[in-house]
Coordinates of C-alpha atoms and ligand atoms in Angstrom, one line a residue:
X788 CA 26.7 65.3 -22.1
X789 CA 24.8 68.7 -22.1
X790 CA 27.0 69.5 -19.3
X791 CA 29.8 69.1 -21.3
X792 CA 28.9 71.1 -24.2
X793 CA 28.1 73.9 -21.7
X794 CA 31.4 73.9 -20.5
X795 CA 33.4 73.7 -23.4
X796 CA 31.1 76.7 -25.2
X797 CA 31.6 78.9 -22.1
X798 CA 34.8 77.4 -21.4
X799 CA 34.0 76.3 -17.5
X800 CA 36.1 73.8 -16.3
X801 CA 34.6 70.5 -14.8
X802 CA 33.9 69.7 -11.4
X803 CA 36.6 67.7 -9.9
X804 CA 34.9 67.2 -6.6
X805 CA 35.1 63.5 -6.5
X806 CA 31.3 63.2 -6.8
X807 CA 31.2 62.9 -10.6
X808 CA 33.7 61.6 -13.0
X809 CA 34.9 63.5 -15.9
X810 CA 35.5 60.7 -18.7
X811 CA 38.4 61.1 -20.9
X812 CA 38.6 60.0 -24.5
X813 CA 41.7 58.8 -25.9
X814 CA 42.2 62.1 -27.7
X815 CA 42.4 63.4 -24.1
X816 CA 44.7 60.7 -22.3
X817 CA 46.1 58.9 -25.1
X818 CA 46.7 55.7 -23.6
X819 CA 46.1 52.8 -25.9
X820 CA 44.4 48.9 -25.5
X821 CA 47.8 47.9 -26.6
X822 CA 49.9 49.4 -24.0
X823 CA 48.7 47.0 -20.7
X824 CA 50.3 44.2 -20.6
X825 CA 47.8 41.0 -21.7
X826 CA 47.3 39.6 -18.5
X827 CA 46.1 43.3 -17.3
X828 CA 43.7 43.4 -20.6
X829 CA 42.8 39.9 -20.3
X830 CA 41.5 40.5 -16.7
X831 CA 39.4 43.7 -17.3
X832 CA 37.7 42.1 -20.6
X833 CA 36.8 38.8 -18.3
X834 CA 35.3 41.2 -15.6
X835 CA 33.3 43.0 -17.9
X836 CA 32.1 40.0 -20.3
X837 CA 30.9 38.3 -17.6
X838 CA 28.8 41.8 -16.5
X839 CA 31.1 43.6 -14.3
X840 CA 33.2 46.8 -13.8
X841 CA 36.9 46.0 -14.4
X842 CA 39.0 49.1 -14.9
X843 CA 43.0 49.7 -14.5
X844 CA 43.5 52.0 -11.5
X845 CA 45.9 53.5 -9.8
X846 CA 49.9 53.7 -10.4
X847 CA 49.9 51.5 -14.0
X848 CA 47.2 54.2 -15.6
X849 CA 49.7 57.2 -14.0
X850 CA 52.5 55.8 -15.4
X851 CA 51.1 55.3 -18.8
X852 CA 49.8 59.1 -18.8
X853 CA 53.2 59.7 -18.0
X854 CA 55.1 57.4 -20.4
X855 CA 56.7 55.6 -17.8
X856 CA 56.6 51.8 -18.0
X857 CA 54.1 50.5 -15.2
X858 CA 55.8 48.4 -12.4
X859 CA 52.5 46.4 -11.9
X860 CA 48.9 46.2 -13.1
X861 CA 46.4 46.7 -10.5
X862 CA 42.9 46.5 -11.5
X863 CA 39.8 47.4 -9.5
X864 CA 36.1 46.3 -9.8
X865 CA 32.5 46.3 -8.5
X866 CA 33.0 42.7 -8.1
X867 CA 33.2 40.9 -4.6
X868 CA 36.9 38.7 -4.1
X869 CA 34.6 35.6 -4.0
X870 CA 33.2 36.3 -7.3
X871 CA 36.3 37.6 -8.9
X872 CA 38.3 34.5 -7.4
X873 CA 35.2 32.4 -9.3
X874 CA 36.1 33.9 -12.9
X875 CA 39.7 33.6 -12.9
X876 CA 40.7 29.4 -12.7
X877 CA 44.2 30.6 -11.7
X878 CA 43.3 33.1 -8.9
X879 CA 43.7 33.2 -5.1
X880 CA 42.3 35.4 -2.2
X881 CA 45.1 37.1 -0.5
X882 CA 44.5 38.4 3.4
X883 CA 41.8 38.3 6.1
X884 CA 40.4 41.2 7.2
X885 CA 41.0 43.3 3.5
X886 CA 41.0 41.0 1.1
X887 CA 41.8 41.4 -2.6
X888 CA 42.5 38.6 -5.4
X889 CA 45.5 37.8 -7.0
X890 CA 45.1 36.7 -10.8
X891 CA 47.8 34.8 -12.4
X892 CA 48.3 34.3 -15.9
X893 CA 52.2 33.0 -16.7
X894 CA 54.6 34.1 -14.5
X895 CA 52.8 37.4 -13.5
X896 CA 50.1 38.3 -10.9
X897 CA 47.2 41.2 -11.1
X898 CA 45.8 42.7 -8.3
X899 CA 42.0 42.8 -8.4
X900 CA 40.6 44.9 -5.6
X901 CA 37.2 45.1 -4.9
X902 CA 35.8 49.2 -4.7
X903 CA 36.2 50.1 -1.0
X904 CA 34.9 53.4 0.8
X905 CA 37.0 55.3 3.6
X906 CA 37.0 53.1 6.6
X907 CA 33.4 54.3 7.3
X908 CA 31.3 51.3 8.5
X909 CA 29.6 50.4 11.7
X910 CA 29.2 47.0 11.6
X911 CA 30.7 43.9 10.1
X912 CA 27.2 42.9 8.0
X913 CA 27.7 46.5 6.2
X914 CA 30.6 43.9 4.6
X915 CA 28.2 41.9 2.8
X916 CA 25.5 43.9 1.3
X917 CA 28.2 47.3 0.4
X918 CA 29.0 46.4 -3.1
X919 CA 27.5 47.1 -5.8
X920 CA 25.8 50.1 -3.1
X921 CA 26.3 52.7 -5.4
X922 CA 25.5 55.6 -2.4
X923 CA 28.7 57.1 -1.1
X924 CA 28.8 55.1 2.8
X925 CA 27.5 57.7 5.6
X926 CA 28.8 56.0 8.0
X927 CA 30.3 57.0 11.2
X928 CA 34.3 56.9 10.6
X929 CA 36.5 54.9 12.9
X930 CA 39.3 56.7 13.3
X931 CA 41.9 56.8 16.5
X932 CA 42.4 59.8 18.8
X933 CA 45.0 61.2 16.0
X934 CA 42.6 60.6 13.1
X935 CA 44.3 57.4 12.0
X936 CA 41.6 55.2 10.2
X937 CA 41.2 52.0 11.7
X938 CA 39.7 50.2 9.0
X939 CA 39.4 50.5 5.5
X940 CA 38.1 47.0 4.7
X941 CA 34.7 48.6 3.5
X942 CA 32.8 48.0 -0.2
X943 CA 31.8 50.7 -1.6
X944 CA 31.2 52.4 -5.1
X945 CA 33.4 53.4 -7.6
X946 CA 33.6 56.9 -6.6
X947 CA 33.7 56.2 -2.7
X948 CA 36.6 53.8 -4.5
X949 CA 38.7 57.2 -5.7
X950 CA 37.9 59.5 -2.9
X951 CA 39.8 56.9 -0.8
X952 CA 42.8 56.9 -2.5
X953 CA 45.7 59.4 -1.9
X954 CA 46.9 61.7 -4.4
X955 CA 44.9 63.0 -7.6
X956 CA 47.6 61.6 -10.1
X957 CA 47.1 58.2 -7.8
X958 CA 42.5 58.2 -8.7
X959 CA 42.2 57.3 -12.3
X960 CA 40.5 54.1 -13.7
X961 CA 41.5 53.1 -17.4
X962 CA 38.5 51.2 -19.3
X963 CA 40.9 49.3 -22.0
X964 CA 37.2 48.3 -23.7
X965 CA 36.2 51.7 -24.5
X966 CA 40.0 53.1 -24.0
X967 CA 38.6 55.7 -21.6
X968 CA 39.6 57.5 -18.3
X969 CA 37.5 57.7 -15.6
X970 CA 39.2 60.8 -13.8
X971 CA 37.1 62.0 -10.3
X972 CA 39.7 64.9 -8.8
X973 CA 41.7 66.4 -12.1
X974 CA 44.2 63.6 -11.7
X975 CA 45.2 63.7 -15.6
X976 CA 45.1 67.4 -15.5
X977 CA 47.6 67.2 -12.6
X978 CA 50.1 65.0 -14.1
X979 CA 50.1 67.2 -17.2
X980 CA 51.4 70.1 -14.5
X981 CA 53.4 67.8 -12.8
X982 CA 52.0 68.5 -9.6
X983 CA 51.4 65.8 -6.5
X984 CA 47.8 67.2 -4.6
X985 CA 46.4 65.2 -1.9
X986 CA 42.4 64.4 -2.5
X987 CA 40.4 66.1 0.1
X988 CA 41.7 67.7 3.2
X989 CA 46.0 67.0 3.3
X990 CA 45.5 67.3 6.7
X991 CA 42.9 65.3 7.7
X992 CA 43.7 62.7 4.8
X993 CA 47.5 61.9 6.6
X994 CA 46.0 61.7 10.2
X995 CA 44.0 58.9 8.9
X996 CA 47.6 57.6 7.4
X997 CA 50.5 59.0 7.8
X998 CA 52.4 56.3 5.3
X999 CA 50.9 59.0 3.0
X1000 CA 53.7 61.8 4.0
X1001 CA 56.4 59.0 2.8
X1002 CA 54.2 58.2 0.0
X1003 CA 53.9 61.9 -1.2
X1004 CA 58.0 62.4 -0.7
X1005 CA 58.4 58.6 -2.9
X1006 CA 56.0 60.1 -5.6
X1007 CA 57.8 63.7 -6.1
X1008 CA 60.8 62.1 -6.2
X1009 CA 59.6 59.2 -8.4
X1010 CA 58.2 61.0 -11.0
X1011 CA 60.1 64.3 -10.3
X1012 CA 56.9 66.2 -9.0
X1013 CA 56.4 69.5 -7.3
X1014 CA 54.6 68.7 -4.2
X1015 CA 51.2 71.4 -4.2
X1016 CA 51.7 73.5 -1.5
X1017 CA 48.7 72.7 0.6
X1018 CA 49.7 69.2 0.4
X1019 CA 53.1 69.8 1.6
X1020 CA 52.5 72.4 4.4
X1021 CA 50.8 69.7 7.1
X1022 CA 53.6 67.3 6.8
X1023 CA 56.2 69.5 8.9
X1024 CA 53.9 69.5 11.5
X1025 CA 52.4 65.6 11.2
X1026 CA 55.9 64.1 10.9
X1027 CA 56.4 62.7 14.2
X1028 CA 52.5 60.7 13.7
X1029 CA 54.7 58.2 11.9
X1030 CA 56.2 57.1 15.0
X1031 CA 52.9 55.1 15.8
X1032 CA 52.9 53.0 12.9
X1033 CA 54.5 49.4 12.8
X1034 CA 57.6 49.3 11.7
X1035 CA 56.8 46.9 8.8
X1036 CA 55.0 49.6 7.1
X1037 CA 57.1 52.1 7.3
X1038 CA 60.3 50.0 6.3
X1039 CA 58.2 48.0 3.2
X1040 CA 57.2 52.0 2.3
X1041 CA 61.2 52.9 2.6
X1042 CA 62.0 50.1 0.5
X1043 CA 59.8 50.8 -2.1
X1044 CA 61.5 54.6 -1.9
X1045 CA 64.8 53.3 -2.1
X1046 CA 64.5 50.8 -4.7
X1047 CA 62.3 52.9 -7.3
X1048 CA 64.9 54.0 -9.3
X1049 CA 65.1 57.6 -8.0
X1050 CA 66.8 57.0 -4.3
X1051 CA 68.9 60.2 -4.4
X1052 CA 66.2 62.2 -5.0
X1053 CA 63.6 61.0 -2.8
X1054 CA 66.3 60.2 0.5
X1055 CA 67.3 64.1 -0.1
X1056 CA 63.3 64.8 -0.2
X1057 CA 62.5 62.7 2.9
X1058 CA 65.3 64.7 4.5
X1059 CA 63.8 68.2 3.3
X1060 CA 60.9 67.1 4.9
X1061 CA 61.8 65.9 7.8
X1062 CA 60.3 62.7 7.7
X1063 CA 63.6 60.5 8.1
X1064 CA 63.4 60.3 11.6
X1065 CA 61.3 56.9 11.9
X1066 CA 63.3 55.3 9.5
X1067 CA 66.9 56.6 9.4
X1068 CA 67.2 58.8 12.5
X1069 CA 71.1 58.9 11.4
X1070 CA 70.4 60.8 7.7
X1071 CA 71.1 64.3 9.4
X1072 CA 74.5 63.2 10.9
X1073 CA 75.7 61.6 8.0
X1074 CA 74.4 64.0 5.3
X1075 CA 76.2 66.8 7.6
X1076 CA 79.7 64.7 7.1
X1077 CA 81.0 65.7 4.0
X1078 CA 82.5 62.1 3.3
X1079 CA 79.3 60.3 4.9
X1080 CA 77.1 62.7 2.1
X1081 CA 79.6 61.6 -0.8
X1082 CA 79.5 58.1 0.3
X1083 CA 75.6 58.0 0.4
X1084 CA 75.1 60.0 -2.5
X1085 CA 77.6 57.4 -4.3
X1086 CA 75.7 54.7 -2.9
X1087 CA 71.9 55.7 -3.9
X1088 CA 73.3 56.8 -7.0
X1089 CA 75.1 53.0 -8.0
X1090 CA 71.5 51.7 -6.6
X1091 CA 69.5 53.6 -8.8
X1092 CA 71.5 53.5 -12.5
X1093 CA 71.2 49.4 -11.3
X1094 CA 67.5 49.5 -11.1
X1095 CA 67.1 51.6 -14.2
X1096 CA 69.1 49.1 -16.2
X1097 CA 67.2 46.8 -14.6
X1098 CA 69.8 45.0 -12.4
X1099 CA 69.2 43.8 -9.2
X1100 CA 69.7 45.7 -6.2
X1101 CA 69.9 43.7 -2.5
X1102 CA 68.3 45.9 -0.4
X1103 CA 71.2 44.2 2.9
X1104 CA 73.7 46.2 0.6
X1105 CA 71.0 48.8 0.2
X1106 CA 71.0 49.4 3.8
X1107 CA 74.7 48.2 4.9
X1108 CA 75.6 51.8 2.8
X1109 CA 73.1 53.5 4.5
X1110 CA 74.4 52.8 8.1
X1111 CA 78.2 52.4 6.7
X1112 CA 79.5 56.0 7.8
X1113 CA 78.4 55.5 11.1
X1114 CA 80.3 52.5 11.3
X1115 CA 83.2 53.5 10.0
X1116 CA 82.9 56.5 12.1
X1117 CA 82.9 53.8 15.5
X1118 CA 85.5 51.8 13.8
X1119 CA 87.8 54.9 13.7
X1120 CA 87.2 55.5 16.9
X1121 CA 87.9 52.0 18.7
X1122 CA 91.0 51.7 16.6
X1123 CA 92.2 55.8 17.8
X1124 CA 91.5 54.2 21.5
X1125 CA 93.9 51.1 20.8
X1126 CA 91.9 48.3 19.7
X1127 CA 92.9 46.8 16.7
X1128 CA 91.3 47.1 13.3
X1129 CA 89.6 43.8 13.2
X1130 CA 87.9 43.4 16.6
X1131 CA 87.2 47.4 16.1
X1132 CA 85.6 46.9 13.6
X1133 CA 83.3 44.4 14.6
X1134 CA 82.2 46.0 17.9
X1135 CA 81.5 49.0 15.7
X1136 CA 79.2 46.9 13.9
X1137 CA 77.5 45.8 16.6
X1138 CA 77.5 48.6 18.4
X1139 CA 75.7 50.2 15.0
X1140 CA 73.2 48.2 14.6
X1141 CA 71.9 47.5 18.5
X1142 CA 71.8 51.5 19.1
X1143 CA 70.3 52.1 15.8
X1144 CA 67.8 48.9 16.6
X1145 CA 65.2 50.8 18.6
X1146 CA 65.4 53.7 16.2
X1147 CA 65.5 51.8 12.8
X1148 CA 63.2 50.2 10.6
X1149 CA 65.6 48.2 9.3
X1150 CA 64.6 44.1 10.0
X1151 CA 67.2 42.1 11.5
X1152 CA 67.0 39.4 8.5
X1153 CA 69.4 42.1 6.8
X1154 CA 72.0 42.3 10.0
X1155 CA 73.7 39.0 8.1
X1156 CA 74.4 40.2 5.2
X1157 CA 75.2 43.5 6.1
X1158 CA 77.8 42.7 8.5
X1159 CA 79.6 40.0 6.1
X1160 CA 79.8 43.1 3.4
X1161 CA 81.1 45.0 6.1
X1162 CA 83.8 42.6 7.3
X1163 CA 85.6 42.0 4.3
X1164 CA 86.1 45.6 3.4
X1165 CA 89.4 45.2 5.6
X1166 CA 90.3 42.2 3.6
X1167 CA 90.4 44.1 0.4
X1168 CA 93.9 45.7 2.2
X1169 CA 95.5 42.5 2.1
X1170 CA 96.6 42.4 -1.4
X1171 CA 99.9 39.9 -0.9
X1172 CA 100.2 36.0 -1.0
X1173 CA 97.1 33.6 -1.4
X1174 CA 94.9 36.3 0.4
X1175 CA 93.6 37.9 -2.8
X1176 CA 92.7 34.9 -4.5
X1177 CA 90.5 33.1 -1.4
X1178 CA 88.8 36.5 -1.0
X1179 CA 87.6 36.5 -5.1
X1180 CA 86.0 33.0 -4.0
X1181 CA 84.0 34.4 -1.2
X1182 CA 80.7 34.1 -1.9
X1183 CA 79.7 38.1 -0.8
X1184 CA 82.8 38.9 -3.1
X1185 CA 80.9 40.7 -5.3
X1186 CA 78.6 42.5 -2.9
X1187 CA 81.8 44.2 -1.1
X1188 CA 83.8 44.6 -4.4
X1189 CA 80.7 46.8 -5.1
X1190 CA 80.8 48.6 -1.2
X1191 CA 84.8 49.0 -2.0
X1192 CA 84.0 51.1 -4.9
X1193 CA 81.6 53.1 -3.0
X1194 CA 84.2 54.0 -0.6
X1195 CA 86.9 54.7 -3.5
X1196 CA 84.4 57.0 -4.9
X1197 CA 83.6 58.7 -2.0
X1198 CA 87.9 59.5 -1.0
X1199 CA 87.0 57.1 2.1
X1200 CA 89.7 54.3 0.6
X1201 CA 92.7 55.3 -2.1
X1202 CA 90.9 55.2 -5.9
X1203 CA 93.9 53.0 -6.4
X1204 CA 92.4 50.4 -4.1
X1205 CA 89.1 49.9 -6.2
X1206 CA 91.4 49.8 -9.4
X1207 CA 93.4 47.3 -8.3
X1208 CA 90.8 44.8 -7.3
X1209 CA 89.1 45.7 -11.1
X1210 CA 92.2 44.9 -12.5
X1211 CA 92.6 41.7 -10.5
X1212 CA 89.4 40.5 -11.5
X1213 CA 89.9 41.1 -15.6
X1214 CA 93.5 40.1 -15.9
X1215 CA 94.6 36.6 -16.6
X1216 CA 96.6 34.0 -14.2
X1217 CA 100.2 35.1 -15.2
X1218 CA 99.2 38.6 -15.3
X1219 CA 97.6 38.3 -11.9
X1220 CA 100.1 36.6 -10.4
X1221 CA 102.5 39.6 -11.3
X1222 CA 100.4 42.4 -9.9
X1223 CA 100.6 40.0 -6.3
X1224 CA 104.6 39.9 -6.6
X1225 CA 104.9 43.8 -8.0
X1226 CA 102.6 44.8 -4.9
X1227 CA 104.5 42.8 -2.6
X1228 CA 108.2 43.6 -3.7
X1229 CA 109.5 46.8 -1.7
X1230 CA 109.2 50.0 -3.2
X1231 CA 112.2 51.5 -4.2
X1232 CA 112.6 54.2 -1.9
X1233 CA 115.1 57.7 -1.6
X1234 CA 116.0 57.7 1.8
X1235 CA 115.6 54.4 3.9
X1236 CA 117.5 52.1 1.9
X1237 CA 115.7 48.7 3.8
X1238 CA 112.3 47.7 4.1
X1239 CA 111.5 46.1 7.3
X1240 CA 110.1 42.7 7.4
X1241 CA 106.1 42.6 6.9
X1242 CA 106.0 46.2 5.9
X1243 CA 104.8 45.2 2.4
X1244 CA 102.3 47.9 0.5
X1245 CA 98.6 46.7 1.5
X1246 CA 99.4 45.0 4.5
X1247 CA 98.2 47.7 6.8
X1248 CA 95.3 46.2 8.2
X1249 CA 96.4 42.5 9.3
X1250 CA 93.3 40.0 9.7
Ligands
LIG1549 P1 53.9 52.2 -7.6 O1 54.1 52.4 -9.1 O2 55.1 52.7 -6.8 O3 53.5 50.8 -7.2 P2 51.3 52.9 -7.0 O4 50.5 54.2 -7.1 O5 50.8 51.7 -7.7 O6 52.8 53.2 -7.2 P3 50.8 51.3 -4.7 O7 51.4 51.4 -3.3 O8 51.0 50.1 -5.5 O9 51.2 52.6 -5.4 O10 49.2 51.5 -4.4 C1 48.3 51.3 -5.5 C2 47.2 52.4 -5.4 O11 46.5 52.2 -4.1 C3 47.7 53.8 -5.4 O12 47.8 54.3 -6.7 C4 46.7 54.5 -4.6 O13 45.6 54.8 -5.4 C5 46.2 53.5 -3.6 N1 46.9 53.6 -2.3 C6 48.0 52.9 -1.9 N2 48.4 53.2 -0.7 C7 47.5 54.2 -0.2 C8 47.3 54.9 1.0 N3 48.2 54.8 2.0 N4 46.3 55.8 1.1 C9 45.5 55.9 0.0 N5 45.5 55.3 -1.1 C10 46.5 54.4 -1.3
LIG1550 MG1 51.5 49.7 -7.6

């Protein structure tokens, strides 16, 4: 308190050194009770009526600071899993070696995570008697021979609990009770500038995990940040560390990238960064074709005006754009050397995704419905007879209507194309019926006077 006063008469700022944390009033954050969602504000006030620490913490207190709507509520405490899983009748421990709770109240699910220190403990008893241990762990870090931390499965206290989290904007704790901010590193000072910075050394901080250079491109783009220099000038250099972490990870840490509403940015800022390789190795090729760029920009565009309206997104289509101008590219190319456009296309497919299969982080669940979305694009051609009406009955119709407007908008297919199948979709039977017979009839033409036989408009790429 006397701290306090001192700094504001002689206007020092605080310490932000983790050690200490500056608590903001409501005046200061403005973040109201009201604004978490119940279950969120039901959990904290159960945690601390029954004597512990229950604070909202990490993205939901960001995004309220920033007047974003929070995706999820995570909440963290002093408590241990067990005794959090004791409180809450509706609650369930979730994992083995690092083990949080999952709270359920209706349909939604809170995240209760017990304070954890950096991955510094020597043996596994240091588990049991860590809580509540308010003494930042001095343990001996187990890292590997890049830095990586090994584990991270450690309680600790509250501040160990910030210092081990990523970004500044990424450390604060929300007390609904009091309607205060608990802010270790200058977090809400940061969001107010906008600006992502790493806690403690960038350097050391993604050695112990790189997922925190895709992280640091997601949140820039997310929340349209500037990334602070020293937090940006190791990841050039630390790119290629992401190659030794599983797959899983990185593609769960894509996904989250892709689907959060800002895809165009953040794909453009992975690229800037370099740190596309490990998941899209491809991004340079097809960013450096100018109907490849339009296409993905078209695509990560459609994706993120759907999640901001809140409308599903798959993320097979997701990914079937991604890898799409490859495959056309292939599919072009078997057809120039003589094969015809179905098979083509299907051995470009394959061809795609097995070369891309050692590259890509992309699981093979998705390889299904990527390749049906990709296989009726050719079908969307055949606009005579009964074709058009079984493909409207196909169950991935709508999935590939959506992929043939991508390649309409991108000059891939004729615009015409994409407004023919909108049409076909709105107008009634007779109406229908009539844009089938007007397509099929022969175009009156200047100079040949006879149409061939099978030469109808749209019947250039036979099944
Ligand atoms: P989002 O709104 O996208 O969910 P988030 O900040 O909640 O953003 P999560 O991945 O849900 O991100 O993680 C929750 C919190 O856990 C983060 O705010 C951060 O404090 C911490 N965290 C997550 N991943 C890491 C990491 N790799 N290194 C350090 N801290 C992390
Ligand atoms: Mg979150």
């Amino acid at each position: 308190m006397i701290r306090r006063i001192i700094n504001k008469v002689f206007g020092r700022k605080p310490r932000v050194d983790g050690t200490r944390a500056q608590i903001l009033p409501l005046s200061a954050h403005g973040i109201r009770r009201d604004q978490l969602d119940d279950c969120a504000l039901k959990t904290c006030e159960t945690l601390a009526q029954a004597g512990y620490k229950g604070y909202l913490v990490g993205g939901a207190v960001r995004d309220l600071l920033l007047n974003m709507t929070p995706k999820d509520f995570d909440v963290a405490t002093d408590a241990t899993p067990e005794e959090v899983r004791r409180l809450f009748r509706r609650s369930r421990i979730i994992g083995r070696r690092f083990q949080i709770v999952h709270v359920m109240c209706g349909r939604e699910t809170i995240e209760v995570t017990t304070f954890r220190a950096n991955g510094q403990k020597e043996t596994e008893e240091d588990d049991e008697h860590a809580a509540g241990d308010k003494s930042p762990a001095a343990h001996k870090r187990l890292t590997d021979e890049h830095g990586r931390l090994l584990s991270d499965n450690v309680f600790g206290s509250m501040a160990d609990d910030a210092a081990r989290r990523d970004f500044t904007i990424n450390a604060l704790y929300y007390d609904p009770a009091r309607e205060e901010v608990h802010d270790y590193f200058g977090g809400v000072a940061d969001c107010k500038k906008r600006v992502l910075r790493m806690i403690g050394d960038p350097d050391t901080r993604y050695r112990e995990d790189p997922v925190r250079m895709l992280r640091a491109a997601r949140f820039a783009a997310k929340l349209d940040f500037h990334i602070d220099p020293a937090t940006r000038k190791p990841v050039a250099a630390l790119a290629p560390l992401l190659a030794n972490i599983p797959r899983a990870r990185i593609f769960d840490e894509a996904l989250k990238l892709l689907l959060s509403g800002h895809a165009l940015r953040g794909v453009h800022q992975l690229r800037a960064e370099g740190l596309h390789h490990g998941m899209l190795p491809l991004l340079d090729t097809i960013l450096d074709d100018p109907t490849g760029e339009r296409f993905i920009n078209a695509a990560l565009k459609s994706t993120d005006e759907r999640i901001q309206s809140d409308r599903p997104s798959s993320p097979a289509f997701l990914f079937g754009t991604l890898l799409w101008p490859q495959v056309l590219l292939r599919w072009r190319a078997l057809e120039a050397a003589g094969e015809k456009p179905q098979p083509a296309l299907f051995a470009a497919m394959d061809e795609v995704l097995d070369t891309q299969r050692s590259q890509l982080a992309i699981p093979r669940r998705y390889d299904g419905m990527m390749k049906e979305i990709w296989a009726l694009q050719p079908r969307f051609e055949q606009r005579g007879g009964q074709r058009p009406y079984r493909l409207l009955e196909h169950p991935r119709f709508r999935a590939a209507y959506d992929f043939l407007l991508l390649r309409a908008e991108s000059g891939e297919v004729a615009a015409e194309l994409g407004e023919w199948w909108t049409r076909f979709q709105e107008v009634g039977e007779d109406e229908r019926a009539g844009m089938l017979l007007a397509d099929n009839a022969p175009k009156p033409r200047r100079k040949r006077k006879r149409k061939k036989p099978g030469e109808a408009a749209g019947e250039t790429q036979p099944a």
